[in-house]
Amino acid sequence: MRRSRQAFPVGLYGMLLFALCWLTLPTVFAPLERWGLGLVSLVPELAASWRGTPVHAAEPAVAARLQELTFDLEVRTAKHDIGSAARFVPAGWEPVHCAVLSADSRRGGGDQPCELLLDHSYAELAGCSAYVTKADVLLGYLVQPGEALAGEDEPDDPARVILLNHRAAAPVMAETARTSGGALQMIVGPAAVADPAPLRVDLWDNPFTASRLRHGGQLVHVVPLDRVDDQPPPGLWLGRTLVWGYDGEVGQDPLAIGVYVSTPFEPRSLSHVVVWRQRGVSAPQPPLRERSRRIPARLWDLPGAAGRRFLLSASAAVPSGAAVVHAGLCIGTTRGLSFGNALVTSFLGSRRRWNLILLPSAAGERPRELSAEVVETDAGVAVLRCRSDSYDGFHAPLPRGYLFTGSNGRGCPAGLFLGAAEPGYELEELQVTIPIEAGPLDVEVLVPGGER
């Protein structure tokens, strides 16, 4: 008998090649994936619309309480961010309180982000001083569009701030108190990416005394320089000293080989900063922009993922990363699909890192800006592992209070309520009770605005 030739499996190899391209070139195939998922989601959306009516806004008393907490958060944040620095800033200067859109992914000293983007444009901040503060801490410098690092930026672009750990940041003249009395003066500049802290002491006025430092933790303050224009206000502080070296043998002092400065605020957790403008100086009017707009939508639980994953249907296109809000409560963020649909991951079900703000229950106590992620969930309670600031000291515990979103991108601004929080079992753990409502929900999607 004659043997028939085996046919080459063109279809099989074609599918394998297509799958390989899909995996290795995700951005190329992302629009196709969104379109396909959006098309598939039309079926459960149609079925869900036949099952029950949406749950509407919470009781007026609850909504009023959330408004009260949100207002308290705004007042306390502004008081802490502005009031502490006002006594050091020269007379005649007024604050411009700015929200942070994002911390750039590039790394500076201490392997921490070294650039911020603000919700104000360069045009809106025209005439402002170069230095940027938070409380009585110097954070960095405002750059100008068309110059050096912002050479490709336009006046209407979000303003860029380089932090002190940026390699291009100007060194700062500073001093720290000596345990034996008096002060040690120094030049502080950006550290290397591999260094243990964002800032490093480059030069001492008394190297011998500096070499005998045994313990860190002293505050480092800015000191004035003669004949220097637009310098940071003296009295602001940069951080706390961190002595780096080797432990000595028994009966001998440790050997200090370097002194670094640990900054009190983590760049990735910053939600607000302050820029200073001379009173009476008016900036050119930039194009009028909406900070965000709200799109009405409807939300359904996905089978098997109640309280963690949802299907959302809106009357307009939904971008990825937008916050979904119900009666003042932030439910989660979106992954945009086609046809006005989106998948929503709740805060309770997320495994991403969030910027958060903790409003302490104690009246008048300053808010804490955190970088955190959910590590465990149980019956509507999320356990967060947090990285807090060290403004009050290296190991200050987190207080009981109320948790809000920090700045998590253009579509998820700071100040959206998440739940009530209390300290966990570990030093930087929080246990957050998340309000959960069953059934379809009428919600709003926060979409970044543009020119209008």
Short mmCIF file of C-alpha atoms in Angstrom, two decimals:
data_model
loop_
_atom_site.label_atom_id
_atom_site.label_comp_id
_atom_site.label_asym_id
_atom_site.label_seq_id
_atom_site.Cartn_x
_atom_site.Cartn_y
_atom_site.Cartn_z
CA MET A 1 0.00 0.00 0.00
CA ARG A 2 1.04 3.56 -0.67
CA ARG A 3 1.76 5.69 2.41
CA SER A 4 -0.03 9.02 2.44
CA ARG A 5 2.00 12.10 3.34
CA GLN A 6 1.13 13.63 6.67
CA ALA A 7 -0.29 17.15 6.37
CA PHE A 8 1.66 19.94 8.04
CA PRO A 9 -0.47 21.24 10.98
CA VAL A 10 -0.60 24.84 9.83
CA GLY A 11 -3.54 25.71 12.06
CA LEU A 12 -1.91 24.33 15.20
CA TYR A 13 1.39 26.11 14.63
CA GLY A 14 -0.44 29.29 13.69
CA MET A 15 -2.35 29.26 16.98
CA LEU A 16 0.86 28.62 18.93
CA LEU A 17 2.56 31.53 17.16
CA PHE A 18 -0.43 33.78 17.87
CA ALA A 19 -0.40 32.79 21.56
CA LEU A 20 3.33 33.47 21.78
CA CYS A 21 2.86 36.96 20.31
CA TRP A 22 -0.05 37.58 22.70
CA LEU A 23 2.15 36.76 25.70
CA THR A 24 5.31 38.57 24.59
CA LEU A 25 3.62 41.69 23.15
CA PRO A 26 0.80 42.43 25.64
CA THR A 27 0.50 46.13 24.80
CA VAL A 28 -0.05 45.37 21.10
CA PHE A 29 -2.89 42.97 21.80
CA ALA A 30 -4.40 44.90 24.75
CA PRO A 31 -7.10 46.67 22.65
CA LEU A 32 -8.16 43.32 21.18
CA GLU A 33 -8.31 41.78 24.65
CA ARG A 34 -10.41 44.68 26.01
CA TRP A 35 -12.79 44.38 23.05
CA GLY A 36 -13.18 40.63 23.52
CA LEU A 37 -13.75 40.87 27.27
CA GLY A 38 -16.19 43.72 26.76
CA LEU A 39 -18.15 41.65 24.26
CA VAL A 40 -18.25 38.62 26.57
CA SER A 41 -19.36 40.78 29.53
CA LEU A 42 -22.49 41.89 27.66
CA VAL A 43 -24.09 38.49 28.30
CA PRO A 44 -23.85 38.48 32.14
CA GLU A 45 -24.71 42.18 32.16
CA LEU A 46 -27.96 41.48 30.32
CA ALA A 47 -28.76 38.57 32.63
CA ALA A 48 -27.95 40.60 35.76
CA SER A 49 -30.22 43.43 34.66
CA TRP A 50 -33.18 41.04 34.92
CA ARG A 51 -32.33 40.07 38.51
CA GLY A 52 -33.34 42.64 41.10
CA THR A 53 -33.02 46.37 41.37
CA PRO A 54 -29.97 48.38 42.37
CA VAL A 55 -29.25 49.30 45.99
CA HIS A 56 -29.34 53.08 46.33
CA ALA A 57 -27.49 55.52 48.54
CA ALA A 58 -26.98 54.92 52.23
CA GLU A 59 -29.03 56.54 54.96
CA PRO A 60 -28.71 60.35 55.15
CA ALA A 61 -27.13 60.07 58.61
CA VAL A 62 -24.35 57.84 57.23
CA ALA A 63 -23.73 60.17 54.29
CA ALA A 64 -23.59 63.16 56.64
CA ARG A 65 -21.06 61.37 58.87
CA LEU A 66 -18.84 60.60 55.84
CA GLN A 67 -19.00 64.26 54.78
CA GLU A 68 -17.98 65.30 58.27
CA LEU A 69 -14.99 62.92 58.28
CA THR A 70 -13.90 64.04 54.81
CA PHE A 71 -14.04 67.69 55.82
CA ASP A 72 -12.06 66.92 58.99
CA LEU A 73 -9.44 65.14 56.89
CA GLU A 74 -9.05 68.15 54.58
CA VAL A 75 -8.74 70.59 57.48
CA ARG A 76 -6.22 68.52 59.41
CA THR A 77 -4.14 67.73 56.31
CA ALA A 78 -3.86 71.40 55.37
CA LYS A 79 -3.09 72.41 58.96
CA HIS A 80 -0.28 69.86 59.26
CA ASP A 81 1.19 70.37 55.77
CA ILE A 82 1.12 74.18 55.87
CA GLY A 83 1.04 75.35 59.47
CA SER A 84 4.30 73.76 60.61
CA ALA A 85 6.34 75.41 57.83
CA ALA A 86 4.66 78.83 57.94
CA ARG A 87 6.82 79.97 60.88
CA PHE A 88 10.01 79.40 58.84
CA VAL A 89 8.86 80.82 55.50
CA PRO A 90 9.66 84.53 54.94
CA ALA A 91 6.84 86.99 55.51
CA GLY A 92 4.75 87.76 52.46
CA TRP A 93 4.69 84.20 51.11
CA GLU A 94 1.51 82.14 50.92
CA PRO A 95 1.08 78.38 50.46
CA VAL A 96 -0.26 76.51 47.43
CA HIS A 97 -1.47 73.11 48.63
CA CYS A 98 -0.96 70.56 45.83
CA ALA A 99 -2.03 66.94 45.47
CA VAL A 100 0.47 64.43 44.13
CA LEU A 101 -0.60 62.63 40.97
CA SER A 102 2.19 60.07 41.04
CA ALA A 103 5.73 59.31 42.12
CA ASP A 104 7.95 58.62 39.12
CA SER A 105 9.28 55.08 38.79
CA ARG A 106 12.90 56.18 38.44
CA ARG A 107 14.96 55.65 41.56
CA GLY A 108 17.23 58.06 43.40
CA GLY A 109 19.20 57.83 46.63
CA GLY A 110 18.25 54.95 48.90
CA ASP A 111 16.49 53.23 45.97
CA GLN A 112 13.45 55.45 46.48
CA PRO A 113 11.47 57.44 43.87
CA CYS A 114 13.01 60.85 43.25
CA GLU A 115 10.36 62.75 41.21
CA LEU A 116 6.74 63.73 41.81
CA LEU A 117 4.04 64.94 39.43
CA LEU A 118 1.55 67.44 40.88
CA ASP A 119 -2.11 68.11 40.10
CA HIS A 120 -1.17 71.75 39.34
CA SER A 121 0.40 72.70 36.02
CA TYR A 122 3.57 74.73 35.61
CA ALA A 123 1.41 77.68 34.51
CA GLU A 124 -0.68 77.50 37.69
CA LEU A 125 2.51 77.58 39.79
CA ALA A 126 4.21 80.39 37.87
CA GLY A 127 5.99 82.76 40.24
CA CYS A 128 6.35 80.17 43.01
CA SER A 129 9.56 79.63 44.91
CA ALA A 130 11.70 76.65 43.97
CA TYR A 131 11.51 74.81 47.29
CA VAL A 132 8.74 72.32 48.13
CA THR A 133 7.76 71.41 51.69
CA LYS A 134 5.52 69.17 53.75
CA ALA A 135 4.96 70.19 57.36
CA ASP A 136 8.32 71.68 58.45
CA VAL A 137 10.31 69.31 56.21
CA LEU A 138 12.11 70.31 52.99
CA LEU A 139 11.21 67.75 50.30
CA GLY A 140 12.79 69.05 47.10
CA TYR A 141 12.60 71.59 44.31
CA LEU A 142 10.10 72.64 41.67
CA VAL A 143 11.62 72.51 38.17
CA GLN A 144 10.75 74.81 35.26
CA PRO A 145 9.36 73.66 31.88
CA GLY A 146 11.78 73.74 28.98
CA GLU A 147 14.82 73.65 31.25
CA ALA A 148 17.18 70.74 32.00
CA LEU A 149 15.16 67.81 33.40
CA ALA A 150 11.87 69.29 32.16
CA GLY A 151 13.20 70.16 28.71
CA GLU A 152 10.26 68.51 26.92
CA ASP A 153 7.56 69.72 29.33
CA GLU A 154 5.04 72.38 28.35
CA PRO A 155 3.56 75.05 30.67
CA ASP A 156 0.21 73.21 30.73
CA ASP A 157 1.79 69.90 31.80
CA PRO A 158 1.63 68.73 35.43
CA ALA A 159 4.42 70.37 37.41
CA ARG A 160 7.40 68.19 38.22
CA VAL A 161 9.21 68.15 41.57
CA ILE A 162 12.66 66.65 42.04
CA LEU A 163 13.19 65.39 45.56
CA LEU A 164 16.41 65.89 47.50
CA ASN A 165 17.54 62.33 46.67
CA HIS A 166 17.53 63.12 42.93
CA ARG A 167 21.03 63.15 41.45
CA ALA A 168 20.38 66.63 40.04
CA ALA A 169 19.08 68.11 43.31
CA ALA A 170 21.17 70.92 44.78
CA PRO A 171 23.03 70.05 48.02
CA VAL A 172 21.80 71.67 51.22
CA MET A 173 23.76 73.32 54.03
CA ALA A 174 22.55 71.81 57.30
CA GLU A 175 23.46 71.15 60.90
CA THR A 176 22.72 68.69 63.67
CA ALA A 177 23.06 69.00 67.43
CA ARG A 178 26.04 67.39 69.19
CA THR A 179 25.45 65.32 72.31
CA SER A 180 28.22 67.26 74.05
CA GLY A 181 26.67 70.59 73.11
CA GLY A 182 26.93 72.87 70.11
CA ALA A 183 26.24 71.82 66.52
CA LEU A 184 27.93 70.03 63.65
CA GLN A 185 27.49 71.65 60.25
CA MET A 186 27.49 69.65 57.04
CA ILE A 187 26.68 69.56 53.34
CA VAL A 188 23.90 67.06 52.58
CA GLY A 189 23.36 65.75 49.07
CA PRO A 190 21.66 62.86 47.27
CA ALA A 191 22.91 59.39 48.16
CA ALA A 192 23.51 56.56 45.70
CA VAL A 193 20.76 54.12 44.76
CA ALA A 194 22.50 51.34 46.71
CA ASP A 195 22.94 53.44 49.86
CA PRO A 196 20.89 52.72 53.02
CA ALA A 197 19.16 56.14 53.06
CA PRO A 198 18.05 58.76 50.51
CA LEU A 199 20.56 61.46 51.57
CA ARG A 200 24.25 61.39 52.47
CA VAL A 201 26.52 63.78 54.32
CA ASP A 202 29.20 64.81 51.80
CA LEU A 203 31.23 67.29 53.85
CA TRP A 204 31.65 68.19 57.54
CA ASP A 205 32.90 71.34 59.19
CA ASN A 206 34.61 69.11 61.80
CA PRO A 207 35.43 65.68 60.31
CA PHE A 208 37.18 64.44 63.45
CA THR A 209 34.12 65.03 65.64
CA ALA A 210 31.89 63.53 62.95
CA SER A 211 33.99 60.35 62.86
CA ARG A 212 33.23 59.82 66.56
CA LEU A 213 29.45 59.76 66.10
CA ARG A 214 28.12 56.57 67.65
CA HIS A 215 24.36 56.83 67.41
CA GLY A 216 21.97 58.23 64.83
CA GLY A 217 18.51 59.75 65.16
CA GLN A 218 19.49 63.42 65.53
CA LEU A 219 17.41 65.93 63.56
CA VAL A 220 19.17 67.61 60.62
CA HIS A 221 18.08 71.23 60.02
CA VAL A 222 18.66 73.66 57.15
CA VAL A 223 20.99 76.58 57.97
CA PRO A 224 21.22 79.88 56.03
CA LEU A 225 23.89 80.72 53.47
CA ASP A 226 25.13 84.24 52.75
CA ARG A 227 24.56 85.81 49.32
CA VAL A 228 22.38 82.95 48.04
CA ASP A 229 19.02 83.76 46.43
CA ASP A 230 15.87 81.66 46.80
CA GLN A 231 17.45 79.29 49.30
CA PRO A 232 15.32 76.98 51.47
CA PRO A 233 14.11 78.68 54.67
CA PRO A 234 16.47 78.04 57.62
CA GLY A 235 14.88 75.88 60.30
CA LEU A 236 13.22 73.37 58.01
CA TRP A 237 14.55 69.90 58.61
CA LEU A 238 15.66 67.19 56.21
CA GLY A 239 15.50 64.03 58.32
CA ARG A 240 17.39 62.13 60.98
CA THR A 241 20.99 60.96 60.98
CA LEU A 242 21.80 57.33 60.26
CA VAL A 243 25.32 56.27 61.25
CA TRP A 244 26.66 53.52 58.98
CA GLY A 245 29.71 51.44 59.83
CA TYR A 246 31.07 48.41 61.66
CA ASP A 247 30.48 47.21 65.19
CA GLY A 248 33.58 47.44 67.36
CA GLU A 249 35.09 44.56 69.28
CA VAL A 250 34.29 44.08 72.95
CA GLY A 251 35.33 47.17 74.86
CA GLN A 252 35.92 49.22 71.68
CA ASP A 253 33.80 51.86 70.00
CA PRO A 254 32.11 51.07 66.66
CA LEU A 255 33.77 52.37 63.51
CA ALA A 256 31.66 54.93 61.61
CA ILE A 257 32.44 54.99 57.89
CA GLY A 258 29.57 57.20 56.74
CA VAL A 259 26.62 59.24 57.96
CA TYR A 260 23.37 59.33 56.02
CA VAL A 261 20.10 61.19 56.48
CA SER A 262 16.87 59.21 56.59
CA THR A 263 13.99 61.37 55.31
CA PRO A 264 10.71 61.31 57.33
CA PHE A 265 8.31 60.85 54.39
CA GLU A 266 8.40 58.05 51.83
CA PRO A 267 8.06 59.49 48.31
CA ARG A 268 5.77 56.68 47.16
CA SER A 269 3.25 57.44 49.91
CA LEU A 270 3.07 61.23 49.51
CA SER A 271 -0.39 62.54 48.64
CA HIS A 272 0.04 66.29 49.29
CA VAL A 273 2.91 68.79 49.22
CA VAL A 274 3.17 72.57 49.54
CA VAL A 275 4.65 75.12 47.12
CA TRP A 276 5.10 78.74 48.21
CA ARG A 277 4.16 81.85 46.22
CA GLN A 278 4.83 85.49 47.08
CA ARG A 279 1.60 87.16 48.11
CA GLY A 280 0.23 89.48 45.43
CA VAL A 281 1.99 87.74 42.51
CA SER A 282 -0.64 86.50 40.06
CA ALA A 283 0.09 83.57 37.79
CA PRO A 284 -1.03 83.43 34.12
CA GLN A 285 -4.45 81.85 33.80
CA PRO A 286 -4.04 78.26 32.52
CA PRO A 287 -6.76 76.44 30.57
CA LEU A 288 -9.69 75.62 32.84
CA ARG A 289 -9.58 71.92 33.65
CA GLU A 290 -11.90 69.59 35.45
CA ARG A 291 -10.04 67.69 38.15
CA SER A 292 -12.39 64.75 37.59
CA ARG A 293 -15.91 64.01 36.44
CA ARG A 294 -18.33 61.37 37.66
CA ILE A 295 -19.98 58.85 35.35
CA PRO A 296 -23.07 57.02 36.67
CA ALA A 297 -22.80 53.24 36.42
CA ARG A 298 -24.22 50.01 37.77
CA LEU A 299 -22.28 47.32 39.61
CA TRP A 300 -22.95 43.58 39.94
CA ASP A 301 -21.13 40.90 41.94
CA LEU A 302 -19.28 38.33 39.86
CA PRO A 303 -20.15 34.71 40.73
CA GLY A 304 -17.83 33.24 43.34
CA ALA A 305 -16.12 36.57 44.07
CA ALA A 306 -18.71 38.42 46.14
CA GLY A 307 -17.25 41.56 47.66
CA ARG A 308 -14.00 41.24 45.71
CA ARG A 309 -14.70 41.28 41.95
CA PHE A 310 -17.50 43.08 40.13
CA LEU A 311 -18.85 43.74 36.67
CA LEU A 312 -19.56 47.40 35.93
CA SER A 313 -21.63 48.92 33.17
CA ALA A 314 -21.52 52.67 32.46
CA SER A 315 -23.01 55.03 29.94
CA ALA A 316 -19.55 56.03 28.64
CA ALA A 317 -16.11 54.51 28.19
CA VAL A 318 -14.44 53.58 31.48
CA PRO A 319 -10.63 53.91 31.77
CA SER A 320 -8.46 51.62 33.83
CA GLY A 321 -7.46 52.77 37.31
CA ALA A 322 -10.60 54.85 37.97
CA ALA A 323 -12.14 54.79 41.46
CA VAL A 324 -15.66 53.42 41.87
CA VAL A 325 -17.67 55.21 44.58
CA HIS A 326 -20.99 54.31 46.22
CA ALA A 327 -22.57 56.72 48.72
CA GLY A 328 -19.19 58.21 49.56
CA LEU A 329 -17.46 54.83 49.97
CA CYS A 330 -14.62 53.84 47.63
CA ILE A 331 -15.39 50.30 46.49
CA GLY A 332 -12.31 49.72 44.33
CA THR A 333 -10.72 50.51 40.98
CA THR A 334 -11.54 49.58 37.39
CA ARG A 335 -9.98 47.65 34.57
CA GLY A 336 -11.56 49.22 31.50
CA LEU A 337 -13.14 47.07 28.77
CA SER A 338 -15.11 47.98 25.66
CA PHE A 339 -18.77 49.03 25.27
CA GLY A 340 -18.75 51.00 28.54
CA ASN A 341 -18.03 47.89 30.61
CA ALA A 342 -15.29 47.31 33.16
CA LEU A 343 -14.09 44.81 35.70
CA VAL A 344 -13.78 46.18 39.23
CA THR A 345 -11.45 44.88 41.92
CA SER A 346 -12.50 45.98 45.38
CA PHE A 347 -10.09 47.26 48.00
CA LEU A 348 -10.84 44.12 50.00
CA GLY A 349 -9.84 41.87 47.09
CA SER A 350 -6.87 43.85 45.82
CA ARG A 351 -3.25 42.75 46.04
CA ARG A 352 -1.71 45.96 44.70
CA ARG A 353 0.12 48.59 46.73
CA TRP A 354 -2.09 51.54 47.73
CA ASN A 355 -1.36 55.07 48.88
CA LEU A 356 -3.60 55.68 51.89
CA ILE A 357 -4.31 58.35 54.50
CA LEU A 358 -5.17 57.43 58.07
CA LEU A 359 -7.24 60.02 59.95
CA PRO A 360 -6.71 59.37 63.70
CA SER A 361 -9.79 59.25 65.90
CA ALA A 362 -8.16 61.61 68.41
CA ALA A 363 -9.26 65.17 67.63
CA GLY A 364 -6.59 67.36 66.08
CA GLU A 365 -4.00 64.61 65.61
CA ARG A 366 -2.18 64.77 62.28
CA PRO A 367 -3.15 62.41 59.41
CA ARG A 368 -0.70 59.64 58.46
CA GLU A 369 0.19 59.03 54.81
CA LEU A 370 0.83 55.34 54.22
CA SER A 371 1.97 52.95 51.54
CA ALA A 372 0.18 49.65 52.16
CA GLU A 373 -1.11 46.41 50.71
CA VAL A 374 -3.79 43.94 51.76
CA VAL A 375 -2.18 40.73 53.05
CA GLU A 376 -5.20 38.97 54.58
CA THR A 377 -8.99 39.24 54.52
CA ASP A 378 -11.70 37.73 56.70
CA ALA A 379 -15.43 38.54 56.70
CA GLY A 380 -15.12 42.12 55.54
CA VAL A 381 -11.95 42.88 57.53
CA ALA A 382 -8.71 43.56 55.65
CA VAL A 383 -5.31 43.26 57.31
CA LEU A 384 -2.86 45.76 55.83
CA ARG A 385 0.92 45.73 55.97
CA CYS A 386 1.89 49.41 55.99
CA ARG A 387 4.92 51.61 55.55
CA SER A 388 4.31 54.79 57.49
CA ASP A 389 6.28 58.00 57.82
CA SER A 390 8.88 58.53 60.54
CA TYR A 391 7.94 62.15 61.25
CA ASP A 392 7.31 61.33 64.92
CA GLY A 393 10.24 58.88 65.20
CA PHE A 394 11.46 55.70 63.59
CA HIS A 395 9.09 53.32 65.38
CA ALA A 396 5.94 55.33 66.06
CA PRO A 397 2.84 53.06 66.23
CA LEU A 398 -0.18 53.68 64.03
CA PRO A 399 -3.27 55.05 65.81
CA ARG A 400 -6.91 54.00 65.61
CA GLY A 401 -8.91 55.99 63.08
CA TYR A 402 -10.52 56.15 59.65
CA LEU A 403 -8.86 55.10 56.39
CA PHE A 404 -9.07 57.11 53.16
CA THR A 405 -7.43 56.76 49.77
CA GLY A 406 -4.26 58.71 49.12
CA SER A 407 -3.19 59.70 45.62
CA ASN A 408 -3.38 56.55 43.48
CA GLY A 409 -3.27 58.05 40.00
CA ARG A 410 -5.38 60.52 38.09
CA GLY A 411 -8.58 58.49 38.42
CA CYS A 412 -8.27 57.65 42.12
CA PRO A 413 -7.65 60.87 44.08
CA ALA A 414 -7.02 61.30 47.78
CA GLY A 415 -9.87 61.57 50.28
CA LEU A 416 -12.23 58.68 49.36
CA PHE A 417 -13.46 56.78 52.42
CA LEU A 418 -12.51 53.09 52.78
CA GLY A 419 -13.37 52.02 56.32
CA ALA A 420 -12.64 52.17 60.05
CA ALA A 421 -9.12 51.14 61.07
CA GLU A 422 -7.43 49.98 64.24
CA PRO A 423 -3.85 48.84 64.96
CA GLY A 424 -3.01 45.23 64.12
CA TYR A 425 -0.82 42.77 66.00
CA GLU A 426 2.39 43.98 64.35
CA LEU A 427 3.83 47.51 64.67
CA GLU A 428 2.87 48.65 61.15
CA GLU A 429 -0.27 46.58 60.64
CA LEU A 430 -3.80 47.91 60.36
CA GLN A 431 -7.08 46.03 60.52
CA VAL A 432 -9.69 47.80 58.40
CA THR A 433 -13.41 47.02 58.52
CA ILE A 434 -14.81 47.46 55.01
CA PRO A 435 -18.57 48.15 54.70
CA ILE A 436 -20.03 45.59 52.26
CA GLU A 437 -23.43 45.85 50.59
CA ALA A 438 -24.95 42.94 48.70
CA GLY A 439 -26.95 43.17 45.49
CA PRO A 440 -26.64 45.45 42.48
CA LEU A 441 -25.38 48.94 43.29
CA ASP A 442 -25.79 52.32 41.66
CA VAL A 443 -22.26 53.76 41.65
CA GLU A 444 -20.18 56.55 40.19
CA VAL A 445 -16.87 56.23 38.33
CA LEU A 446 -14.30 59.00 38.79
CA VAL A 447 -12.82 59.78 35.40
CA PRO A 448 -9.93 62.26 35.04
CA GLY A 449 -11.13 65.50 33.47
CA GLY A 450 -9.57 67.49 30.65
CA GLU A 451 -9.83 70.95 29.18
CA ARG A 452 -13.30 72.35 28.86
#
